[in-house]
Short mmCIF file of C-alpha atoms and ligand atoms in Angstrom, two decimals:
data_model
loop_
_atom_site.label_atom_id
_atom_site.label_comp_id
_atom_site.label_asym_id
_atom_site.label_seq_id
_atom_site.Cartn_x
_atom_site.Cartn_y
_atom_site.Cartn_z
CA MET A 182 49.31 54.95 17.04
CA SER A 183 52.01 57.29 16.38
CA TYR A 184 53.51 59.43 19.51
CA SER A 185 55.57 61.85 17.32
CA ALA A 186 55.46 62.54 13.57
CA LEU A 187 59.22 63.28 13.74
CA ALA A 188 60.24 60.03 15.45
CA ASN A 189 61.39 58.26 12.08
CA PRO A 190 64.37 58.70 9.77
CA ARG A 191 62.50 60.10 6.91
CA ALA A 192 60.82 62.97 8.79
CA THR A 193 64.02 63.92 10.75
CA LYS A 194 65.98 64.09 7.61
CA GLU A 195 63.40 66.32 5.85
CA VAL A 196 63.37 68.69 8.85
CA LEU A 197 67.26 68.73 9.01
CA ASP A 198 67.63 69.21 5.19
CA ARG A 199 64.73 71.91 5.08
CA PHE A 200 66.66 74.08 7.66
CA GLY A 201 70.26 73.03 6.41
CA HIS A 202 71.14 71.76 9.85
CA SER A 203 73.67 69.06 10.47
CA ALA A 204 73.67 67.48 13.91
CA LYS A 205 76.28 68.87 16.25
CA HIS A 206 78.40 66.17 17.93
CA ALA A 207 79.93 68.55 20.52
CA LEU A 208 76.24 69.38 21.72
CA GLY A 209 75.36 65.61 21.70
CA GLN A 210 72.77 65.90 18.96
CA ASN A 211 71.48 62.54 18.44
CA PHE A 212 67.90 62.76 17.34
CA LEU A 213 65.27 60.21 18.22
CA ILE A 214 64.03 58.34 15.21
CA GLU A 215 62.15 55.33 16.97
CA ASP A 216 58.30 56.19 17.90
CA ASN A 217 58.03 53.30 20.26
CA VAL A 218 60.96 54.63 22.34
CA VAL A 219 58.95 58.02 22.52
CA GLY A 220 55.82 55.93 23.46
CA ASN A 221 57.87 54.21 26.32
CA ILE A 222 59.18 57.44 27.65
CA LEU A 223 55.70 58.86 27.91
CA ARG A 224 54.64 55.74 29.69
CA LEU A 225 57.43 55.96 32.26
CA ALA A 226 56.66 59.49 32.66
CA GLY A 227 52.89 58.62 33.15
CA LEU A 228 51.88 60.90 30.56
CA ASP A 229 50.48 58.21 28.32
CA SER A 230 46.71 58.55 29.40
CA ASP A 231 44.52 61.55 28.82
CA ALA A 232 45.38 64.54 30.88
CA GLY A 233 41.84 65.52 31.32
CA GLU A 234 40.82 69.25 31.78
CA SER A 235 43.90 70.80 33.11
CA LEU A 236 47.08 70.09 31.33
CA PRO A 237 50.24 69.21 33.69
CA CYS A 238 53.43 71.41 33.02
CA VAL A 239 56.61 69.54 31.92
CA ILE A 240 60.13 70.89 31.23
CA GLU A 241 62.49 69.50 28.72
CA ILE A 242 66.13 70.01 28.27
CA GLY A 243 67.49 69.71 24.67
CA PRO A 244 64.38 69.64 22.57
CA GLY A 245 66.56 69.31 19.26
CA ILE A 246 64.17 69.42 16.38
CA GLY A 247 61.15 68.89 18.66
CA THR A 248 60.79 65.03 18.43
CA LEU A 249 59.88 64.35 21.90
CA SER A 250 58.58 67.80 22.41
CA ILE A 251 55.56 67.38 20.09
CA ALA A 252 54.62 64.27 21.91
CA LEU A 253 54.88 65.88 25.10
CA LEU A 254 52.87 69.11 23.83
CA GLU A 255 49.87 66.59 23.06
CA ARG A 256 49.60 65.98 26.66
CA ALA A 257 51.15 68.93 28.63
CA LYS A 258 52.32 72.64 28.51
CA LEU A 259 56.06 72.69 27.83
CA VAL A 260 58.75 74.58 28.75
CA ALA A 261 61.92 73.50 26.71
CA VAL A 262 65.63 74.65 27.37
CA GLU A 263 67.80 74.55 24.21
CA ARG A 264 71.42 75.66 23.99
CA ASP A 265 71.88 75.61 20.07
CA ALA A 266 70.47 78.87 18.80
CA ASP A 267 70.33 77.08 15.29
CA LEU A 268 67.49 75.05 16.28
CA TYR A 269 65.21 77.97 17.45
CA ASP A 270 63.81 78.38 14.11
CA VAL A 271 63.43 74.56 13.38
CA LEU A 272 61.46 74.44 16.90
CA ALA A 273 59.24 77.42 16.10
CA HIS A 274 58.24 75.57 13.01
CA THR A 275 57.81 71.78 14.42
CA CYS A 276 56.01 73.19 17.41
CA ALA A 277 53.90 75.71 15.81
CA PRO A 278 50.59 73.86 16.30
CA TYR A 279 51.09 74.15 19.95
CA ALA A 280 52.40 77.63 20.17
CA GLU A 281 50.07 78.77 22.81
CA ARG A 282 51.25 76.02 25.32
CA PHE A 283 55.09 75.91 24.31
CA ALA A 284 57.80 78.16 25.78
CA LEU A 285 61.33 77.78 24.57
CA ILE A 286 64.20 79.19 26.65
CA GLY A 287 67.52 79.72 24.81
CA ALA A 288 70.04 78.78 27.40
CA ASP A 289 72.46 76.41 28.61
CA ALA A 290 70.52 73.96 31.05
CA LEU A 291 73.44 74.30 33.62
CA LYS A 292 73.01 78.04 33.76
CA LEU A 293 69.19 78.26 33.75
CA THR A 294 68.01 80.74 36.21
CA ASN A 295 64.67 80.92 38.17
CA ALA A 296 63.85 84.27 36.56
CA GLN A 297 64.38 82.67 32.98
CA LEU A 298 62.09 79.86 34.06
CA GLU A 299 59.40 82.14 35.72
CA ASP A 300 59.17 84.38 32.59
CA ALA A 301 58.66 81.32 30.36
CA LEU A 302 56.06 79.82 32.72
CA ALA A 303 54.22 83.22 32.79
CA SER A 304 54.09 83.48 29.00
CA ILE A 305 52.13 80.31 28.58
CA ASP A 306 50.18 80.76 32.16
CA ALA A 307 51.68 77.45 33.56
CA PRO A 308 52.40 76.47 37.01
CA ALA A 309 56.01 75.21 38.07
CA PRO A 310 56.67 72.06 36.27
CA ARG A 311 56.87 69.07 38.58
CA GLN A 312 58.44 66.75 35.80
CA LEU A 313 61.44 66.85 33.58
CA VAL A 314 61.00 64.60 30.50
CA SER A 315 64.22 64.63 28.25
CA ASN A 316 66.61 62.88 25.80
CA LEU A 317 69.60 64.47 27.62
CA PRO A 318 72.73 65.65 25.98
CA TYR A 319 75.05 62.97 27.33
CA ALA A 320 78.03 65.26 28.17
CA VAL A 321 76.04 67.00 30.73
CA ALA A 322 73.41 64.33 31.58
CA ALA A 323 74.72 63.17 35.02
CA THR A 324 75.55 66.68 36.18
CA VAL A 325 72.32 68.25 35.02
CA VAL A 326 70.25 65.44 36.89
CA LEU A 327 71.77 66.26 40.29
CA ASP A 328 72.21 69.90 39.81
CA TRP A 329 68.39 70.44 38.81
CA LEU A 330 67.17 68.07 41.69
CA GLU A 331 69.33 70.41 44.02
CA ARG A 332 68.39 73.73 42.57
CA PHE A 333 64.70 73.15 41.66
CA ASN A 334 62.72 72.06 44.47
CA PHE A 335 59.49 71.85 42.44
CA LEU A 336 60.72 68.98 40.48
CA ASP A 337 59.22 65.72 41.77
CA SER A 338 60.36 63.33 39.02
CA MET A 339 62.57 62.88 36.02
CA THR A 340 62.13 60.82 33.08
CA VAL A 341 65.51 60.92 31.28
CA MET A 342 67.46 59.27 28.61
CA VAL A 343 71.06 58.90 29.55
CA GLN A 344 74.05 56.94 28.52
CA SER A 345 73.48 53.39 29.71
CA GLU A 346 76.66 53.63 32.01
CA VAL A 347 75.38 56.81 33.86
CA ALA A 348 72.14 54.93 34.28
CA ASP A 349 74.31 52.15 35.98
CA ARG A 350 76.09 54.58 38.38
CA MET A 351 72.53 55.96 39.28
CA SER A 352 71.27 52.95 40.66
CA ALA A 353 74.47 50.95 41.49
CA ARG A 354 74.42 48.52 44.58
CA VAL A 355 76.75 49.10 47.30
CA GLY A 356 80.07 47.31 46.71
CA THR A 357 79.86 47.25 43.18
CA LYS A 358 82.28 48.90 40.72
CA ASN A 359 79.75 51.55 39.57
CA TYR A 360 78.84 52.48 43.07
CA GLY A 361 80.40 55.83 43.98
CA ALA A 362 80.04 59.32 45.28
CA TYR A 363 77.50 60.14 42.40
CA THR A 364 75.38 57.09 43.52
CA VAL A 365 75.55 58.23 47.02
CA LYS A 366 74.57 61.87 46.34
CA LEU A 367 71.75 60.93 44.03
CA SER A 368 70.28 58.25 46.47
CA LEU A 369 70.12 60.97 49.05
CA ILE A 370 67.77 63.25 47.15
CA ALA A 371 66.00 60.48 44.85
CA LYS A 372 65.34 56.93 43.84
CA VAL A 373 65.56 55.35 40.42
CA THR A 374 62.25 53.54 40.28
CA ASP A 375 62.31 52.25 36.57
CA ARG A 376 64.39 51.89 33.44
CA PHE A 377 64.42 50.45 29.98
CA GLN A 378 67.31 50.23 27.42
CA VAL A 379 67.61 51.98 23.99
CA SER A 380 69.75 50.70 21.29
CA ARG A 381 71.87 53.14 19.48
CA ASN A 382 69.98 52.30 16.20
CA CYS A 383 67.04 54.55 17.52
CA PHE A 384 69.07 57.72 16.87
CA MET A 385 70.11 59.80 13.95
CA PRO A 386 73.16 59.80 13.91
CA ALA A 387 73.78 56.79 15.95
CA PRO A 388 75.75 57.54 19.11
CA HIS A 389 78.70 55.60 20.21
CA VAL A 390 77.30 54.30 23.30
CA GLU A 391 74.01 52.41 24.47
CA SER A 392 71.35 54.43 26.17
CA ALA A 393 68.76 53.96 28.98
CA VAL A 394 65.77 55.85 29.91
CA VAL A 395 65.46 56.06 33.92
CA HIS A 396 62.53 57.22 35.96
CA ILE A 397 63.82 59.15 38.93
CA VAL A 398 61.48 60.17 42.06
CA ARG A 399 62.69 62.79 44.39
CA ASP A 400 62.75 61.32 48.01
CA SER A 401 62.25 64.27 50.46
CA ALA A 402 62.19 61.96 53.49
CA VAL A 403 65.94 61.34 53.50
CA GLY A 404 67.15 64.20 55.41
CA ASP A 405 67.34 67.95 55.54
CA ALA A 406 69.65 69.97 52.88
CA HIS A 407 72.40 70.67 55.33
CA THR A 408 72.95 67.08 56.36
CA ILE A 409 72.74 65.82 52.86
CA GLU A 410 75.24 68.49 51.86
CA ALA A 411 77.70 67.39 54.41
CA ALA A 412 77.17 63.67 53.60
CA CYS A 413 77.97 64.51 50.02
CA GLN A 414 81.23 66.04 50.88
CA VAL A 415 82.17 63.03 52.81
CA ALA A 416 81.18 60.69 50.08
CA GLU A 417 83.48 62.78 47.87
CA ALA A 418 86.33 62.48 50.20
CA ALA A 419 85.70 58.66 50.84
CA PHE A 420 85.73 58.03 47.05
CA ALA A 421 88.54 60.59 46.20
CA GLN A 422 90.93 57.69 46.10
CA ARG A 423 88.84 54.70 45.61
CA ARG A 424 91.64 52.15 46.16
CA LYS A 425 92.70 53.46 49.37
CA ASN A 426 90.87 52.71 52.59
CA ILE A 427 88.40 55.35 53.85
CA ARG A 428 90.95 56.70 56.48
CA ASN A 429 93.49 57.43 53.94
CA SER A 430 91.19 58.47 51.10
CA MET A 431 89.29 61.05 53.32
CA GLN A 432 92.48 62.72 54.30
CA SER A 433 92.58 64.30 50.89
CA ARG A 434 90.01 66.63 51.90
CA PHE A 435 89.96 66.66 55.69
CA SER A 436 92.55 66.65 58.39
CA ARG A 437 93.66 63.34 60.02
CA GLU A 438 92.31 64.19 63.39
CA LEU A 439 88.79 64.89 62.02
CA VAL A 440 88.82 61.80 59.89
CA ASP A 441 89.66 59.83 62.83
CA GLU A 442 87.12 61.42 65.12
CA LEU A 443 84.41 61.06 62.53
CA LEU A 444 85.05 57.22 61.68
CA ASN A 445 85.34 56.64 65.43
CA ALA A 446 82.06 58.34 66.40
CA CYS A 447 80.28 56.54 63.81
CA ASP A 448 81.71 53.24 64.66
CA ILE A 449 83.44 52.72 61.23
CA ALA A 450 86.57 50.86 60.90
CA PRO A 451 89.26 52.94 59.20
CA THR A 452 90.31 50.07 56.99
CA VAL A 453 87.15 49.65 55.16
CA ARG A 454 86.90 51.30 51.57
CA GLY A 455 84.17 54.06 50.98
CA GLU A 456 82.26 51.62 48.47
CA THR A 457 81.23 49.16 51.26
CA LEU A 458 79.22 51.92 53.19
CA ASP A 459 75.55 52.72 52.14
CA PRO A 460 74.18 56.20 51.60
CA GLN A 461 72.51 56.14 55.24
CA THR A 462 75.93 55.67 56.62
CA TYR A 463 77.34 58.70 54.66
CA LEU A 464 74.04 60.50 56.10
CA ARG A 465 75.22 59.49 59.47
CA LEU A 466 78.67 60.73 58.76
CA GLY A 467 77.29 63.94 57.53
CA LYS A 468 75.46 64.57 60.60
CA LYS A 469 78.54 64.09 62.59
CA LEU A 470 80.71 66.26 60.37
CA LEU A 471 78.18 69.20 61.07
CA GLU A 472 78.56 68.38 64.89
CA LEU A 473 82.12 68.25 64.84
CA THR A 474 83.06 71.45 62.52
N1 SAM B 792 65.28 65.97 22.32
C1 SAM B 792 65.72 65.68 20.96
C2 SAM B 792 65.48 64.25 20.45
O1 SAM B 792 65.10 63.44 21.37
O2 SAM B 792 65.71 63.96 19.34
C3 SAM B 792 67.32 65.93 20.94
C4 SAM B 792 67.92 65.43 22.01
S1 SAM B 792 69.73 65.64 21.74
C5 SAM B 792 70.34 64.05 22.47
C6 SAM B 792 70.24 66.77 23.03
C7 SAM B 792 69.92 68.12 22.69
O3 SAM B 792 70.46 68.82 23.82
C8 SAM B 792 70.46 68.82 21.43
O4 SAM B 792 69.35 69.52 20.77
C9 SAM B 792 71.44 69.75 22.05
O5 SAM B 792 71.59 71.00 21.09
C10 SAM B 792 70.90 70.15 23.36
N2 SAM B 792 71.88 70.63 24.35
C11 SAM B 792 73.25 70.18 24.52
N3 SAM B 792 73.86 70.76 25.64
C12 SAM B 792 72.86 71.45 26.12
C13 SAM B 792 72.70 72.21 27.32
N4 SAM B 792 73.93 72.43 28.15
N5 SAM B 792 71.73 72.78 27.60
C14 SAM B 792 70.61 72.74 27.01
N6 SAM B 792 70.50 72.05 25.72
C15 SAM B 792 71.61 71.41 25.32
#
């Protein structure tokens, strides 16, 4: 069974040649050419079975030439956000069979506004998307995952291809070298529940790095937005100079008096390093920071 007619080298080359398009390195244009990977992404996203009567709505960042998009469109209404205007004609062509359920927003995903999204959803009569499914442009992958989870509350889950190294940071364990402020921030909003590796040979052109697809599920039970924001500020400070102990590192952002009061109130030794504290401890520190400031 084929998931996407574009997920092979011949079809991808044909489309690129037909529209005279060369992959733009600066925009992370590494097009998927392996159909099994498309199938595995759909499985991880829970979109591999029949949707039944009412189609779900999915959002995609960076549809490229439409390789993943057409597989998603078989199973869902789709809003896609693409930055490269040279790809809009390509997408109009490859996604033409699904025109009535496909809306393209020409924008930088990091600058997408609610108004742009609402217009696109209205144009295909779709509800707010609960899922993001994407082969993300690597330069912005880590940022956009956090940014969209923070800005778009309607998103319950994300199934995204990222650099393997970014996937490692997303689910790093406390005390390991990949564990950092990013891990803490993401853990306070969502959990990585699944993952599979993708070889560089699955793309055209092949990127310099290995990739992984991660499934991320929002965890709204962690805390309120203010406390999470304060916890993120503490984590930023604790990892600002990760070789230093937490007391010294945090002084790059907060006064010495406040740092001492905060650590003391939360019963944390000033000599430990930020990487030894779990996300729940950062949450406690965030709560205390709000009380003390
Ligand atoms: N989805 C396609 C696939 O799997 O073959 C293409 C994925 S390619 C890795 C990343 C795509 O993201 C490209 O089409 C690129 O033009 C687009 N892109 C890059 N930066 C972007 C941004 N800031 N906002 C939206 N799209 C972006």
